[in-house]
């Protein structure tokens, strides 16, 4: 029982912290902003099922009388969340605002679910992880510039499990084509040919003279995100939940604990990738 409580507590923190509400005034957003909503409850259930390859029809599952299966399910969810954005050595530090939010600062459940499969692909070997890190800066720039692609697919097919396969497909396409050194224009054309309802430009006609909460959030995001801190190794955006401090000159090579010898890195970049 204690294992369940401790694991569930860490999972809760990795999904919902730091807490934010109202207009976005910080780049350090949680994976999911809404704590108590029917959509969030459904997402948590889908997250557990997706991380554990649980069939859609859960009525056929046996009861977990001793709690061992529950603990294993929670640990698999925790493994994924630690990999996504945490202080754990395995963390890639995927910034929620870059990977899982739309341009207005609203989280997209299907984007999180899609990355369960994306991560499975990129962590198959050290080589596939290195290949992802190599194109990561360009990948993140693409995601930020064309956020309306993921938002559009999510709006078309529905949230959560209804659209995550399409979100996964788009993310995988971008990664694969960047690894082939294809141009941004070529990748955009591929996506638009696959999803004809999407457009290259994200044009929204706003009539009101007042700034809505969403528009205020978008203004903050577009002004602040380009100036965010980046990992000194992979150059990806860094989130407060996933900061590691690196010795530029290693301690074993005589490196000092001075400001001039320090740099910010994602935990995985610092503990594994650079070595």
PDB file of C-alpha atoms in Angstrom:
ATOM      1  CA  UNK A   1       0.000   0.000   0.000  1.00  0.00           C
ATOM      2  CA  UNK A   2       2.846   2.372   0.825  1.00  0.00           C
ATOM      3  CA  UNK A   3       4.434   1.690  -2.595  1.00  0.00           C
ATOM      4  CA  UNK A   4       1.183   2.670  -4.264  1.00  0.00           C
ATOM      5  CA  UNK A   5       0.886   5.913  -2.279  1.00  0.00           C
ATOM      6  CA  UNK A   6       4.507   6.993  -2.826  1.00  0.00           C
ATOM      7  CA  UNK A   7       4.474   6.216  -6.539  1.00  0.00           C
ATOM      8  CA  UNK A   8       1.092   7.875  -7.042  1.00  0.00           C
ATOM      9  CA  UNK A   9       2.330  10.991  -5.214  1.00  0.00           C
ATOM     10  CA  UNK A  10       5.344  11.328  -7.512  1.00  0.00           C
ATOM     11  CA  UNK A  11       3.157  10.740 -10.569  1.00  0.00           C
ATOM     12  CA  UNK A  12       0.768  13.465  -9.405  1.00  0.00           C
ATOM     13  CA  UNK A  13       3.634  15.918  -9.008  1.00  0.00           C
ATOM     14  CA  UNK A  14       5.096  15.162 -12.442  1.00  0.00           C
ATOM     15  CA  UNK A  15       1.713  15.710 -14.109  1.00  0.00           C
ATOM     16  CA  UNK A  16       0.240  18.668 -12.209  1.00  0.00           C
ATOM     17  CA  UNK A  17       3.156  20.662 -10.767  1.00  0.00           C
ATOM     18  CA  UNK A  18       3.981  23.505 -10.772  1.00  0.00           C
ATOM     19  CA  UNK A  19       0.399  24.726 -10.389  1.00  0.00           C
ATOM     20  CA  UNK A  20      -0.776  27.521 -12.681  1.00  0.00           C
ATOM     21  CA  UNK A  21      -4.112  29.140 -13.426  1.00  0.00           C
ATOM     22  CA  UNK A  22      -5.530  32.001 -15.437  1.00  0.00           C
ATOM     23  CA  UNK A  23      -3.401  33.907 -17.929  1.00  0.00           C
ATOM     24  CA  UNK A  24      -0.033  32.269 -18.654  1.00  0.00           C
ATOM     25  CA  UNK A  25       2.720  34.334 -17.065  1.00  0.00           C
ATOM     26  CA  UNK A  26       5.437  31.689 -16.843  1.00  0.00           C
ATOM     27  CA  UNK A  27       7.074  29.206 -19.186  1.00  0.00           C
ATOM     28  CA  UNK A  28       7.298  26.602 -16.440  1.00  0.00           C
ATOM     29  CA  UNK A  29       3.930  24.958 -16.963  1.00  0.00           C
ATOM     30  CA  UNK A  30       2.907  21.525 -15.687  1.00  0.00           C
ATOM     31  CA  UNK A  31       2.190  18.644 -18.023  1.00  0.00           C
ATOM     32  CA  UNK A  32      -1.527  19.212 -17.375  1.00  0.00           C
ATOM     33  CA  UNK A  33      -3.074  22.374 -15.896  1.00  0.00           C
ATOM     34  CA  UNK A  34      -6.495  21.051 -14.891  1.00  0.00           C
ATOM     35  CA  UNK A  35      -6.513  18.969 -11.726  1.00  0.00           C
ATOM     36  CA  UNK A  36     -10.159  18.031 -11.372  1.00  0.00           C
ATOM     37  CA  UNK A  37     -12.137  17.676 -14.571  1.00  0.00           C
ATOM     38  CA  UNK A  38     -13.842  14.776 -16.378  1.00  0.00           C
ATOM     39  CA  UNK A  39     -11.356  15.155 -19.242  1.00  0.00           C
ATOM     40  CA  UNK A  40      -8.357  14.948 -16.901  1.00  0.00           C
ATOM     41  CA  UNK A  41      -9.764  11.898 -15.150  1.00  0.00           C
ATOM     42  CA  UNK A  42     -10.238  10.180 -18.507  1.00  0.00           C
ATOM     43  CA  UNK A  43      -6.723  11.173 -19.540  1.00  0.00           C
ATOM     44  CA  UNK A  44      -5.192   9.632 -16.394  1.00  0.00           C
ATOM     45  CA  UNK A  45      -7.036   6.403 -17.088  1.00  0.00           C
ATOM     46  CA  UNK A  46      -5.873   6.452 -20.738  1.00  0.00           C
ATOM     47  CA  UNK A  47      -2.302   7.230 -19.632  1.00  0.00           C
ATOM     48  CA  UNK A  48      -2.201   4.203 -17.339  1.00  0.00           C
ATOM     49  CA  UNK A  49      -3.654   1.947 -20.037  1.00  0.00           C
ATOM     50  CA  UNK A  50      -1.319   3.253 -22.750  1.00  0.00           C
ATOM     51  CA  UNK A  51       1.823   2.912 -20.623  1.00  0.00           C
ATOM     52  CA  UNK A  52       0.883  -0.674 -19.775  1.00  0.00           C
ATOM     53  CA  UNK A  53      -0.617  -1.866 -23.080  1.00  0.00           C
ATOM     54  CA  UNK A  54      -3.950  -2.482 -21.363  1.00  0.00           C
ATOM     55  CA  UNK A  55      -6.771  -3.448 -23.764  1.00  0.00           C
ATOM     56  CA  UNK A  56      -9.617  -1.010 -24.325  1.00  0.00           C
ATOM     57  CA  UNK A  57     -12.124  -3.377 -22.700  1.00  0.00           C
ATOM     58  CA  UNK A  58     -10.962  -3.384 -19.083  1.00  0.00           C
ATOM     59  CA  UNK A  59     -13.992  -5.389 -17.905  1.00  0.00           C
ATOM     60  CA  UNK A  60     -12.116  -8.531 -18.948  1.00  0.00           C
ATOM     61  CA  UNK A  61      -9.267  -7.819 -16.536  1.00  0.00           C
ATOM     62  CA  UNK A  62      -8.937  -9.761 -13.302  1.00  0.00           C
ATOM     63  CA  UNK A  63      -9.130  -8.016  -9.931  1.00  0.00           C
ATOM     64  CA  UNK A  64      -5.793  -7.059  -8.370  1.00  0.00           C
ATOM     65  CA  UNK A  65      -6.298  -8.487  -4.894  1.00  0.00           C
ATOM     66  CA  UNK A  66      -2.742  -8.050  -3.568  1.00  0.00           C
ATOM     67  CA  UNK A  67      -1.992  -4.730  -5.291  1.00  0.00           C
ATOM     68  CA  UNK A  68       1.124  -6.009  -7.088  1.00  0.00           C
ATOM     69  CA  UNK A  69      -0.280  -5.349 -10.543  1.00  0.00           C
ATOM     70  CA  UNK A  70      -1.355  -1.858  -9.523  1.00  0.00           C
ATOM     71  CA  UNK A  71       2.163  -1.091  -8.315  1.00  0.00           C
ATOM     72  CA  UNK A  72       3.644  -2.348 -11.592  1.00  0.00           C
ATOM     73  CA  UNK A  73       1.187  -0.275 -13.647  1.00  0.00           C
ATOM     74  CA  UNK A  74       2.027   2.848 -11.660  1.00  0.00           C
ATOM     75  CA  UNK A  75       5.770   2.225 -11.987  1.00  0.00           C
ATOM     76  CA  UNK A  76       5.431   1.986 -15.776  1.00  0.00           C
ATOM     77  CA  UNK A  77       3.585   5.310 -15.817  1.00  0.00           C
ATOM     78  CA  UNK A  78       6.260   6.813 -13.571  1.00  0.00           C
ATOM     79  CA  UNK A  79       9.012   5.554 -15.877  1.00  0.00           C
ATOM     80  CA  UNK A  80       7.415   7.381 -18.810  1.00  0.00           C
ATOM     81  CA  UNK A  81       6.829  10.606 -16.869  1.00  0.00           C
ATOM     82  CA  UNK A  82      10.376  10.611 -15.534  1.00  0.00           C
ATOM     83  CA  UNK A  83      11.681  10.233 -19.063  1.00  0.00           C
ATOM     84  CA  UNK A  84       9.486  13.106 -20.272  1.00  0.00           C
ATOM     85  CA  UNK A  85      10.188  15.873 -17.769  1.00  0.00           C
ATOM     86  CA  UNK A  86      11.717  15.360 -14.334  1.00  0.00           C
ATOM     87  CA  UNK A  87      14.981  15.579 -12.423  1.00  0.00           C
ATOM     88  CA  UNK A  88      15.543  11.836 -12.870  1.00  0.00           C
ATOM     89  CA  UNK A  89      18.807  10.939 -14.697  1.00  0.00           C
ATOM     90  CA  UNK A  90      16.762   9.437 -17.558  1.00  0.00           C
ATOM     91  CA  UNK A  91      14.840  12.663 -18.207  1.00  0.00           C
ATOM     92  CA  UNK A  92      14.916  14.144 -21.696  1.00  0.00           C
ATOM     93  CA  UNK A  93      13.302  17.267 -20.249  1.00  0.00           C
ATOM     94  CA  UNK A  94      10.628  17.656 -22.916  1.00  0.00           C
ATOM     95  CA  UNK A  95       9.275  21.119 -22.193  1.00  0.00           C
ATOM     96  CA  UNK A  96       5.465  20.851 -21.855  1.00  0.00           C
ATOM     97  CA  UNK A  97       4.866  24.196 -23.540  1.00  0.00           C
ATOM     98  CA  UNK A  98       6.843  23.081 -26.591  1.00  0.00           C
ATOM     99  CA  UNK A  99       5.588  19.507 -26.868  1.00  0.00           C
ATOM    100  CA  UNK A 100       2.171  19.308 -25.215  1.00  0.00           C
ATOM    101  CA  UNK A 101       0.470  22.727 -25.343  1.00  0.00           C
ATOM    102  CA  UNK A 102      -1.187  24.759 -28.065  1.00  0.00           C
ATOM    103  CA  UNK A 103      -0.177  28.331 -28.862  1.00  0.00           C
ATOM    104  CA  UNK A 104      -2.727  29.690 -26.369  1.00  0.00           C
ATOM    105  CA  UNK A 105      -1.235  27.819 -23.417  1.00  0.00           C
ATOM    106  CA  UNK A 106      -3.778  24.995 -23.221  1.00  0.00           C
ATOM    107  CA  UNK A 107      -2.540  21.431 -22.804  1.00  0.00           C
ATOM    108  CA  UNK A 108      -3.364  18.759 -25.388  1.00  0.00           C
ATOM    109  CA  UNK A 109      -3.993  15.343 -23.842  1.00  0.00           C
ATOM    110  CA  UNK A 110      -3.480  13.489 -27.126  1.00  0.00           C
ATOM    111  CA  UNK A 111       0.006  14.974 -27.522  1.00  0.00           C
ATOM    112  CA  UNK A 112       1.086  13.462 -24.196  1.00  0.00           C
ATOM    113  CA  UNK A 113      -0.365  10.055 -25.109  1.00  0.00           C
ATOM    114  CA  UNK A 114       1.324  10.194 -28.524  1.00  0.00           C
ATOM    115  CA  UNK A 115       4.726  10.652 -26.918  1.00  0.00           C
ATOM    116  CA  UNK A 116       4.446   7.312 -25.148  1.00  0.00           C
ATOM    117  CA  UNK A 117       4.937   5.721 -28.571  1.00  0.00           C
ATOM    118  CA  UNK A 118       7.390   8.355 -29.838  1.00  0.00           C
ATOM    119  CA  UNK A 119       9.638   7.724 -26.833  1.00  0.00           C
ATOM    120  CA  UNK A 120       9.474   3.972 -27.396  1.00  0.00           C
ATOM    121  CA  UNK A 121      10.911   4.603 -30.854  1.00  0.00           C
ATOM    122  CA  UNK A 122      13.651   7.036 -29.927  1.00  0.00           C
ATOM    123  CA  UNK A 123      14.877   5.060 -26.898  1.00  0.00           C
ATOM    124  CA  UNK A 124      15.361   1.767 -28.747  1.00  0.00           C
ATOM    125  CA  UNK A 125      19.114   2.265 -28.567  1.00  0.00           C
ATOM    126  CA  UNK A 126      21.789   4.816 -27.717  1.00  0.00           C
ATOM    127  CA  UNK A 127      22.050   5.502 -31.433  1.00  0.00           C
ATOM    128  CA  UNK A 128      18.353   6.369 -31.844  1.00  0.00           C
ATOM    129  CA  UNK A 129      18.475   8.602 -28.760  1.00  0.00           C
ATOM    130  CA  UNK A 130      21.566  10.370 -30.075  1.00  0.00           C
ATOM    131  CA  UNK A 131      19.887  10.806 -33.445  1.00  0.00           C
ATOM    132  CA  UNK A 132      16.895  12.477 -31.807  1.00  0.00           C
ATOM    133  CA  UNK A 133      19.062  14.788 -29.707  1.00  0.00           C
ATOM    134  CA  UNK A 134      20.974  15.834 -32.820  1.00  0.00           C
ATOM    135  CA  UNK A 135      17.838  17.158 -34.546  1.00  0.00           C
ATOM    136  CA  UNK A 136      16.074  18.269 -31.356  1.00  0.00           C
ATOM    137  CA  UNK A 137      16.636  22.048 -31.728  1.00  0.00           C
ATOM    138  CA  UNK A 138      15.177  22.036 -35.258  1.00  0.00           C
ATOM    139  CA  UNK A 139      12.367  19.730 -34.162  1.00  0.00           C
ATOM    140  CA  UNK A 140      11.367  22.055 -31.333  1.00  0.00           C
ATOM    141  CA  UNK A 141      11.500  25.103 -33.600  1.00  0.00           C
ATOM    142  CA  UNK A 142       9.187  23.287 -36.015  1.00  0.00           C
ATOM    143  CA  UNK A 143       6.736  22.327 -33.247  1.00  0.00           C
ATOM    144  CA  UNK A 144       6.628  25.916 -31.978  1.00  0.00           C
ATOM    145  CA  UNK A 145       6.154  27.438 -35.426  1.00  0.00           C
ATOM    146  CA  UNK A 146       3.483  24.972 -36.526  1.00  0.00           C
ATOM    147  CA  UNK A 147       1.620  24.366 -33.273  1.00  0.00           C
ATOM    148  CA  UNK A 148      -1.627  24.678 -35.201  1.00  0.00           C
ATOM    149  CA  UNK A 149      -0.893  21.365 -36.962  1.00  0.00           C
ATOM    150  CA  UNK A 150      -1.257  19.390 -33.723  1.00  0.00           C
ATOM    151  CA  UNK A 151      -4.111  21.613 -32.516  1.00  0.00           C
ATOM    152  CA  UNK A 152      -5.903  21.173 -35.842  1.00  0.00           C
ATOM    153  CA  UNK A 153      -5.610  17.391 -35.766  1.00  0.00           C
ATOM    154  CA  UNK A 154      -6.771  17.351 -32.148  1.00  0.00           C
ATOM    155  CA  UNK A 155      -9.797  19.506 -33.034  1.00  0.00           C
ATOM    156  CA  UNK A 156     -10.633  17.376 -36.065  1.00  0.00           C
ATOM    157  CA  UNK A 157     -10.470  13.932 -34.483  1.00  0.00           C
ATOM    158  CA  UNK A 158     -11.141  14.713 -30.826  1.00  0.00           C
ATOM    159  CA  UNK A 159      -9.075  14.780 -27.672  1.00  0.00           C
ATOM    160  CA  UNK A 160      -7.214  11.940 -25.984  1.00  0.00           C
ATOM    161  CA  UNK A 161      -7.224   8.498 -27.584  1.00  0.00           C
ATOM    162  CA  UNK A 162      -9.333   9.728 -30.524  1.00  0.00           C
ATOM    163  CA  UNK A 163      -6.479  11.665 -32.095  1.00  0.00           C
ATOM    164  CA  UNK A 164      -3.241  10.503 -30.456  1.00  0.00           C
ATOM    165  CA  UNK A 165      -2.374   8.179 -33.392  1.00  0.00           C
ATOM    166  CA  UNK A 166      -2.492  11.148 -35.762  1.00  0.00           C
ATOM    167  CA  UNK A 167      -0.421  13.296 -33.397  1.00  0.00           C
ATOM    168  CA  UNK A 168       2.080  10.440 -33.127  1.00  0.00           C
ATOM    169  CA  UNK A 169       2.191  10.163 -36.917  1.00  0.00           C
ATOM    170  CA  UNK A 170       2.933  13.867 -37.372  1.00  0.00           C
ATOM    171  CA  UNK A 171       5.632  13.923 -34.686  1.00  0.00           C
ATOM    172  CA  UNK A 172       7.282  10.813 -36.126  1.00  0.00           C
ATOM    173  CA  UNK A 173       7.152  12.227 -39.643  1.00  0.00           C
ATOM    174  CA  UNK A 174       8.851  15.458 -38.568  1.00  0.00           C
ATOM    175  CA  UNK A 175      11.568  13.597 -36.642  1.00  0.00           C
ATOM    176  CA  UNK A 176      12.239  11.139 -39.474  1.00  0.00           C
ATOM    177  CA  UNK A 177      12.403  13.811 -42.147  1.00  0.00           C
ATOM    178  CA  UNK A 178      14.680  16.064 -40.094  1.00  0.00           C
ATOM    179  CA  UNK A 179      16.979  13.092 -39.582  1.00  0.00           C
ATOM    180  CA  UNK A 180      17.032  12.729 -43.382  1.00  0.00           C
ATOM    181  CA  UNK A 181      17.971  16.431 -43.540  1.00  0.00           C
ATOM    182  CA  UNK A 182      14.824  17.373 -45.438  1.00  0.00           C
ATOM    183  CA  UNK A 183      13.836  21.045 -45.503  1.00  0.00           C
ATOM    184  CA  UNK A 184      11.109  22.657 -43.431  1.00  0.00           C
ATOM    185  CA  UNK A 185       9.115  23.422 -46.591  1.00  0.00           C
ATOM    186  CA  UNK A 186       9.269  19.773 -47.679  1.00  0.00           C
ATOM    187  CA  UNK A 187       8.079  18.533 -44.278  1.00  0.00           C
ATOM    188  CA  UNK A 188       5.220  21.057 -44.202  1.00  0.00           C
ATOM    189  CA  UNK A 189       4.158  19.931 -47.671  1.00  0.00           C
ATOM    190  CA  UNK A 190       4.148  16.285 -46.561  1.00  0.00           C
ATOM    191  CA  UNK A 191       1.944  17.050 -43.568  1.00  0.00           C
ATOM    192  CA  UNK A 192      -0.473  19.192 -45.573  1.00  0.00           C
ATOM    193  CA  UNK A 193      -0.789  16.500 -48.236  1.00  0.00           C
ATOM    194  CA  UNK A 194      -1.657  13.950 -45.547  1.00  0.00           C
ATOM    195  CA  UNK A 195      -4.044  16.231 -43.642  1.00  0.00           C
ATOM    196  CA  UNK A 196      -5.815  18.375 -46.216  1.00  0.00           C
ATOM    197  CA  UNK A 197      -7.851  20.284 -43.633  1.00  0.00           C
ATOM    198  CA  UNK A 198      -4.688  21.880 -42.203  1.00  0.00           C
ATOM    199  CA  UNK A 199      -3.199  25.120 -43.538  1.00  0.00           C
ATOM    200  CA  UNK A 200       0.384  26.330 -43.579  1.00  0.00           C
ATOM    201  CA  UNK A 201      -0.491  29.650 -41.961  1.00  0.00           C
ATOM    202  CA  UNK A 202      -2.419  29.894 -38.735  1.00  0.00           C
ATOM    203  CA  UNK A 203      -4.767  32.802 -39.367  1.00  0.00           C
ATOM    204  CA  UNK A 204      -7.416  33.634 -36.779  1.00  0.00           C
ATOM    205  CA  UNK A 205      -9.896  36.461 -37.281  1.00  0.00           C
ATOM    206  CA  UNK A 206     -10.437  38.278 -33.972  1.00  0.00           C
ATOM    207  CA  UNK A 207     -13.103  40.991 -33.928  1.00  0.00           C
ATOM    208  CA  UNK A 208     -13.118  42.081 -30.273  1.00  0.00           C
ATOM    209  CA  UNK A 209     -10.887  44.972 -29.188  1.00  0.00           C
ATOM    210  CA  UNK A 210     -10.304  43.299 -25.812  1.00  0.00           C
ATOM    211  CA  UNK A 211      -7.599  40.729 -25.146  1.00  0.00           C
ATOM    212  CA  UNK A 212      -9.094  37.407 -24.106  1.00  0.00           C
ATOM    213  CA  UNK A 213      -7.331  35.191 -21.551  1.00  0.00           C
ATOM    214  CA  UNK A 214      -6.144  32.924 -24.368  1.00  0.00           C
ATOM    215  CA  UNK A 215      -4.792  35.829 -26.417  1.00  0.00           C
ATOM    216  CA  UNK A 216      -2.966  37.268 -23.407  1.00  0.00           C
ATOM    217  CA  UNK A 217      -1.415  33.855 -22.826  1.00  0.00           C
ATOM    218  CA  UNK A 218      -0.383  33.604 -26.471  1.00  0.00           C
ATOM    219  CA  UNK A 219       1.249  37.035 -26.352  1.00  0.00           C
ATOM    220  CA  UNK A 220       3.278  36.039 -23.301  1.00  0.00           C
ATOM    221  CA  UNK A 221       4.302  32.723 -24.861  1.00  0.00           C
ATOM    222  CA  UNK A 222       5.394  34.164 -28.207  1.00  0.00           C
ATOM    223  CA  UNK A 223       7.378  36.913 -26.471  1.00  0.00           C
ATOM    224  CA  UNK A 224       9.012  34.700 -23.840  1.00  0.00           C
ATOM    225  CA  UNK A 225       9.592  31.265 -25.357  1.00  0.00           C
ATOM    226  CA  UNK A 226      12.289  32.386 -27.859  1.00  0.00           C
ATOM    227  CA  UNK A 227      14.300  33.757 -24.925  1.00  0.00           C
ATOM    228  CA  UNK A 228      14.074  30.651 -22.742  1.00  0.00           C
ATOM    229  CA  UNK A 229      17.081  28.760 -21.376  1.00  0.00           C
ATOM    230  CA  UNK A 230      18.495  25.930 -23.482  1.00  0.00           C
ATOM    231  CA  UNK A 231      20.445  22.781 -22.726  1.00  0.00           C
ATOM    232  CA  UNK A 232      24.133  23.369 -23.423  1.00  0.00           C
ATOM    233  CA  UNK A 233      24.398  19.890 -24.954  1.00  0.00           C
ATOM    234  CA  UNK A 234      21.326  19.312 -27.180  1.00  0.00           C
ATOM    235  CA  UNK A 235      20.156  22.964 -27.338  1.00  0.00           C
ATOM    236  CA  UNK A 236      16.588  21.969 -26.445  1.00  0.00           C
ATOM    237  CA  UNK A 237      14.434  24.217 -24.258  1.00  0.00           C
ATOM    238  CA  UNK A 238      14.855  23.643 -20.508  1.00  0.00           C
ATOM    239  CA  UNK A 239      11.992  23.474 -17.965  1.00  0.00           C
ATOM    240  CA  UNK A 240      12.409  24.079 -14.234  1.00  0.00           C
ATOM    241  CA  UNK A 241      11.423  20.476 -13.443  1.00  0.00           C
ATOM    242  CA  UNK A 242      14.282  19.126 -15.537  1.00  0.00           C
ATOM    243  CA  UNK A 243      17.417  21.129 -14.826  1.00  0.00           C
ATOM    244  CA  UNK A 244      20.819  19.560 -14.300  1.00  0.00           C
ATOM    245  CA  UNK A 245      24.040  21.488 -13.587  1.00  0.00           C
ATOM    246  CA  UNK A 246      27.009  20.338 -15.637  1.00  0.00           C
ATOM    247  CA  UNK A 247      30.737  20.767 -15.095  1.00  0.00           C
ATOM    248  CA  UNK A 248      32.086  21.991 -18.467  1.00  0.00           C
ATOM    249  CA  UNK A 249      35.494  20.646 -17.430  1.00  0.00           C
ATOM    250  CA  UNK A 250      34.755  17.446 -15.558  1.00  0.00           C
ATOM    251  CA  UNK A 251      35.577  17.151 -11.866  1.00  0.00           C
ATOM    252  CA  UNK A 252      37.832  14.157 -12.541  1.00  0.00           C
ATOM    253  CA  UNK A 253      39.751  16.339 -15.012  1.00  0.00           C
ATOM    254  CA  UNK A 254      40.265  19.090 -12.463  1.00  0.00           C
ATOM    255  CA  UNK A 255      37.132  21.100 -13.177  1.00  0.00           C
ATOM    256  CA  UNK A 256      36.080  23.487 -10.405  1.00  0.00           C
ATOM    257  CA  UNK A 257      32.644  24.211  -9.023  1.00  0.00           C
ATOM    258  CA  UNK A 258      32.747  27.770 -10.351  1.00  0.00           C
ATOM    259  CA  UNK A 259      30.163  29.749 -12.303  1.00  0.00           C
ATOM    260  CA  UNK A 260      32.459  29.904 -15.316  1.00  0.00           C
ATOM    261  CA  UNK A 261      32.724  26.100 -15.343  1.00  0.00           C
ATOM    262  CA  UNK A 262      28.974  25.506 -15.041  1.00  0.00           C
ATOM    263  CA  UNK A 263      26.274  24.970 -17.636  1.00  0.00           C
ATOM    264  CA  UNK A 264      22.620  23.955 -17.732  1.00  0.00           C
ATOM    265  CA  UNK A 265      21.678  20.575 -19.192  1.00  0.00           C
ATOM    266  CA  UNK A 266      18.779  18.174 -19.301  1.00  0.00           C
ATOM    267  CA  UNK A 267      19.426  15.296 -16.867  1.00  0.00           C
ATOM    268  CA  UNK A 268      19.813  12.681 -19.613  1.00  0.00           C
ATOM    269  CA  UNK A 269      22.160  14.919 -21.601  1.00  0.00           C
ATOM    270  CA  UNK A 270      24.320  15.397 -18.508  1.00  0.00           C
ATOM    271  CA  UNK A 271      24.377  11.820 -17.196  1.00  0.00           C
ATOM    272  CA  UNK A 272      24.373   9.769 -20.403  1.00  0.00           C
ATOM    273  CA  UNK A 273      24.386  11.554 -23.740  1.00  0.00           C
ATOM    274  CA  UNK A 274      27.550  13.652 -23.324  1.00  0.00           C
ATOM    275  CA  UNK A 275      29.607  10.736 -22.017  1.00  0.00           C
TER     276      UNK A 275
END
